[in-house]
C-alpha cells in the first residue's frame, strides 16, 4: 500500500547547467500533474509527465523545475548588422546637421549600442538542447522515485493503523455475534410475557409463533453480520495487494458502513446500539485514512 502524500528531489548538473526538480504530492481522486518550469523546459513536458505517471499513478502532483546556468559556455552572440548599418548611416548623414556632433566614427557608435537588445542579442547555442534534456530527465526520474519511496513508507504506516482499526471492528463483530443468540432467546421470552399480560388469557400458540417470527424477522441482523465479516476478509485481501487499492478500499468502507447502519436500525437492544456506535466510529477513522491511499 502507498500513500498519496510524498516528496522527492532530484538534481543533475554538468559544466553548463544545474537542473533541480522537486515533486510534491497530496491526495486526489485522479492523477493531476501540475508542472511549473521555465520556458526552455516546455519541449520536454510530455516526457516529464510520462516519467511521473509511471511512478505516481494517482494524486495531485506538483512539479517544480529550476534551471540554473553555471557558465556562459554554449551561449551565442547575435548582432543584427542590418539595424547597425542603418543606425550608423543615419547618424553619419544627419547627426552633424541635427546635433552638431563632430566625431561620428562607426567605432564610437558601436561602443554605445553594444548593450542595446535591439542590436545585440545573446541566445542559447542550438547544441545545448540535448544536454539540457538529459539532465532534466535524470533529475525528474530521481525526484519521482524518491517521492514514490516516500509514499510507500507513508503507506505502510497507514496500513498498520488501518489493521489496528480493523481488529477493533472484528472484535466488536465477534461480541455482536455472540450476543445475537442470547438476545433472540430473551426477546422470545419477553415478547411472550408481554403478549400474555396484554391479553390476560392463554395465548394461542400458533398466533404467538407467527407474531414472534414476524418480530424476529424484522430484527434479524445475522445477514448483515455475515456480510460485514466478508467485507473484513476483503479488506485484508486489499491490504495485501501490491497495486493501487485506494478506490476499492473507499467503496468497501462504504459497504461496511451501510451494513452497520442497517444493524443499528434493526436493533433496539442497548448492547447492540453500543457496539454499532463503536464500529461506526472506527469505520470513520478508516475512511479518513483511506482518502490518502493511492
Coordinates of N, CA and C in Angstrom, one line a residue, residues 165-173 175-176 224 228 232 252-267 271-289:
X165 N -7.3 -0.7 13.5 CA -8.8 -0.3 13.5 C -9.6 -1.5 13.0
X166 N -9.2 -2.2 12.0 CA -9.9 -3.4 11.5 C -10.1 -4.4 12.6
X167 N -9.1 -4.6 13.5 CA -9.2 -5.6 14.6 C -10.2 -5.1 15.6
X168 N -10.3 -3.8 15.8 CA -11.4 -3.3 16.7 C -12.8 -3.7 16.2
X169 N -12.9 -3.5 14.9 CA -14.2 -3.8 14.3 C -14.5 -5.3 14.4
X170 N -13.5 -6.1 14.1 CA -13.6 -7.6 14.2 C -14.0 -8.0 15.6
X171 N -13.4 -7.4 16.6 CA -13.7 -7.8 18.0 C -15.1 -7.4 18.3
X172 N -15.5 -6.2 17.9 CA -16.9 -5.8 18.1 C -17.9 -6.7 17.4
X173 N -17.5 -7.1 16.2 CA -18.4 -8.0 15.5 C -18.5 -9.4 16.1
X175 N -18.3 -9.9 19.4 CA -19.2 -9.7 20.5 C -20.6 -9.6 20.1
X176 N -20.8 -9.0 19.0 CA -22.2 -8.8 18.4 C -22.8 -10.2 18.1
X224 N -26.6 -9.2 8.0 CA -25.7 -8.1 8.0 C -24.4 -8.4 8.7
X228 N -20.8 -8.2 6.8 CA -19.7 -7.4 7.4 C -18.4 -8.2 7.6
X232 N -14.7 -7.6 5.9 CA -13.4 -7.6 6.6 C -12.4 -8.5 6.0
X252 N -15.3 -0.3 -0.4 CA -15.5 -1.3 0.7 C -15.9 -0.7 2.0
X253 N -15.3 0.4 2.4 CA -15.6 1.1 3.6 C -17.1 1.6 3.6
X254 N -17.5 2.1 2.4 CA -18.9 2.5 2.3 C -19.9 1.3 2.6
X255 N -19.5 0.2 2.0 CA -20.4 -1.0 2.2 C -20.4 -1.5 3.7
X256 N -19.2 -1.4 4.3 CA -19.2 -1.7 5.8 C -20.1 -0.8 6.6
X257 N -20.0 0.5 6.3 CA -20.8 1.5 7.0 C -22.3 1.2 6.7
X258 N -22.7 0.8 5.5 CA -24.1 0.5 5.2 C -24.6 -0.6 6.1
X259 N -23.8 -1.7 6.2 CA -24.2 -2.9 7.0 C -24.4 -2.5 8.5
X260 N -23.4 -1.7 9.0 CA -23.5 -1.3 10.4 C -24.7 -0.4 10.6
X261 N -25.0 0.5 9.7 CA -26.2 1.3 9.8 C -27.5 0.5 9.9
X262 N -27.5 -0.6 9.0 CA -28.7 -1.4 9.0 C -28.9 -2.2 10.3
X263 N -27.7 -2.7 10.8 CA -27.8 -3.4 12.1 C -28.4 -2.4 13.2
X264 N -27.9 -1.2 13.2 CA -28.4 -0.2 14.2 C -29.9 0.1 14.0
X265 N -30.4 0.1 12.8 CA -31.8 0.4 12.6 C -32.7 -0.7 12.9
X266 N -32.2 -1.9 12.8 CA -33.0 -3.1 13.1 C -33.0 -3.5 14.6
X267 N -32.1 -3.0 15.4 CA -31.9 -3.4 16.8 C -32.3 -2.4 17.8
X271 N -27.1 -3.0 24.2 CA -25.8 -3.6 24.0 C -25.4 -3.5 22.5
X272 N -26.4 -3.8 21.6 CA -26.2 -3.8 20.2 C -25.9 -2.3 19.7
X273 N -26.7 -1.4 20.3 CA -26.5 0.0 19.9 C -25.1 0.5 20.3
X274 N -24.6 0.1 21.4 CA -23.3 0.5 21.8 C -22.2 -0.1 20.9
X275 N -22.4 -1.3 20.5 CA -21.4 -1.9 19.5 C -21.5 -1.3 18.2
X276 N -22.7 -0.9 17.8 CA -22.9 -0.2 16.5 C -22.1 1.2 16.5
X277 N -22.3 1.9 17.6 CA -21.6 3.2 17.7 C -20.1 3.0 17.7
X278 N -19.6 2.0 18.3 CA -18.1 1.7 18.3 C -17.6 1.4 16.9
X279 N -18.4 0.5 16.2 CA -18.0 0.1 14.8 C -18.1 1.3 13.9
X280 N -19.1 2.1 14.0 CA -19.3 3.3 13.1 C -18.1 4.3 13.3
X281 N -17.7 4.5 14.6 CA -16.6 5.4 14.9 C -15.3 4.9 14.3
X282 N -15.1 3.6 14.4 CA -13.9 3.0 13.9 C -13.8 3.0 12.4
X283 N -14.9 2.7 11.7 CA -15.0 2.7 10.3 C -14.8 4.1 9.8
X284 N -15.2 5.2 10.5 CA -15.0 6.5 10.0 C -13.5 6.9 10.1
X285 N -12.8 6.3 11.1 CA -11.4 6.5 11.2 C -10.7 5.9 10.0
X286 N -11.1 4.7 9.6 CA -10.5 4.0 8.5 C -10.8 4.8 7.2
X287 N -12.0 5.3 7.1 CA -12.4 6.1 5.9 C -11.5 7.3 5.7
X288 N -11.2 8.0 6.8 CA -10.4 9.2 6.7 C -9.0 8.8 6.2
X289 N -8.5 7.6 6.7 CA -7.2 7.2 6.3 C -7.2 6.7 4.8

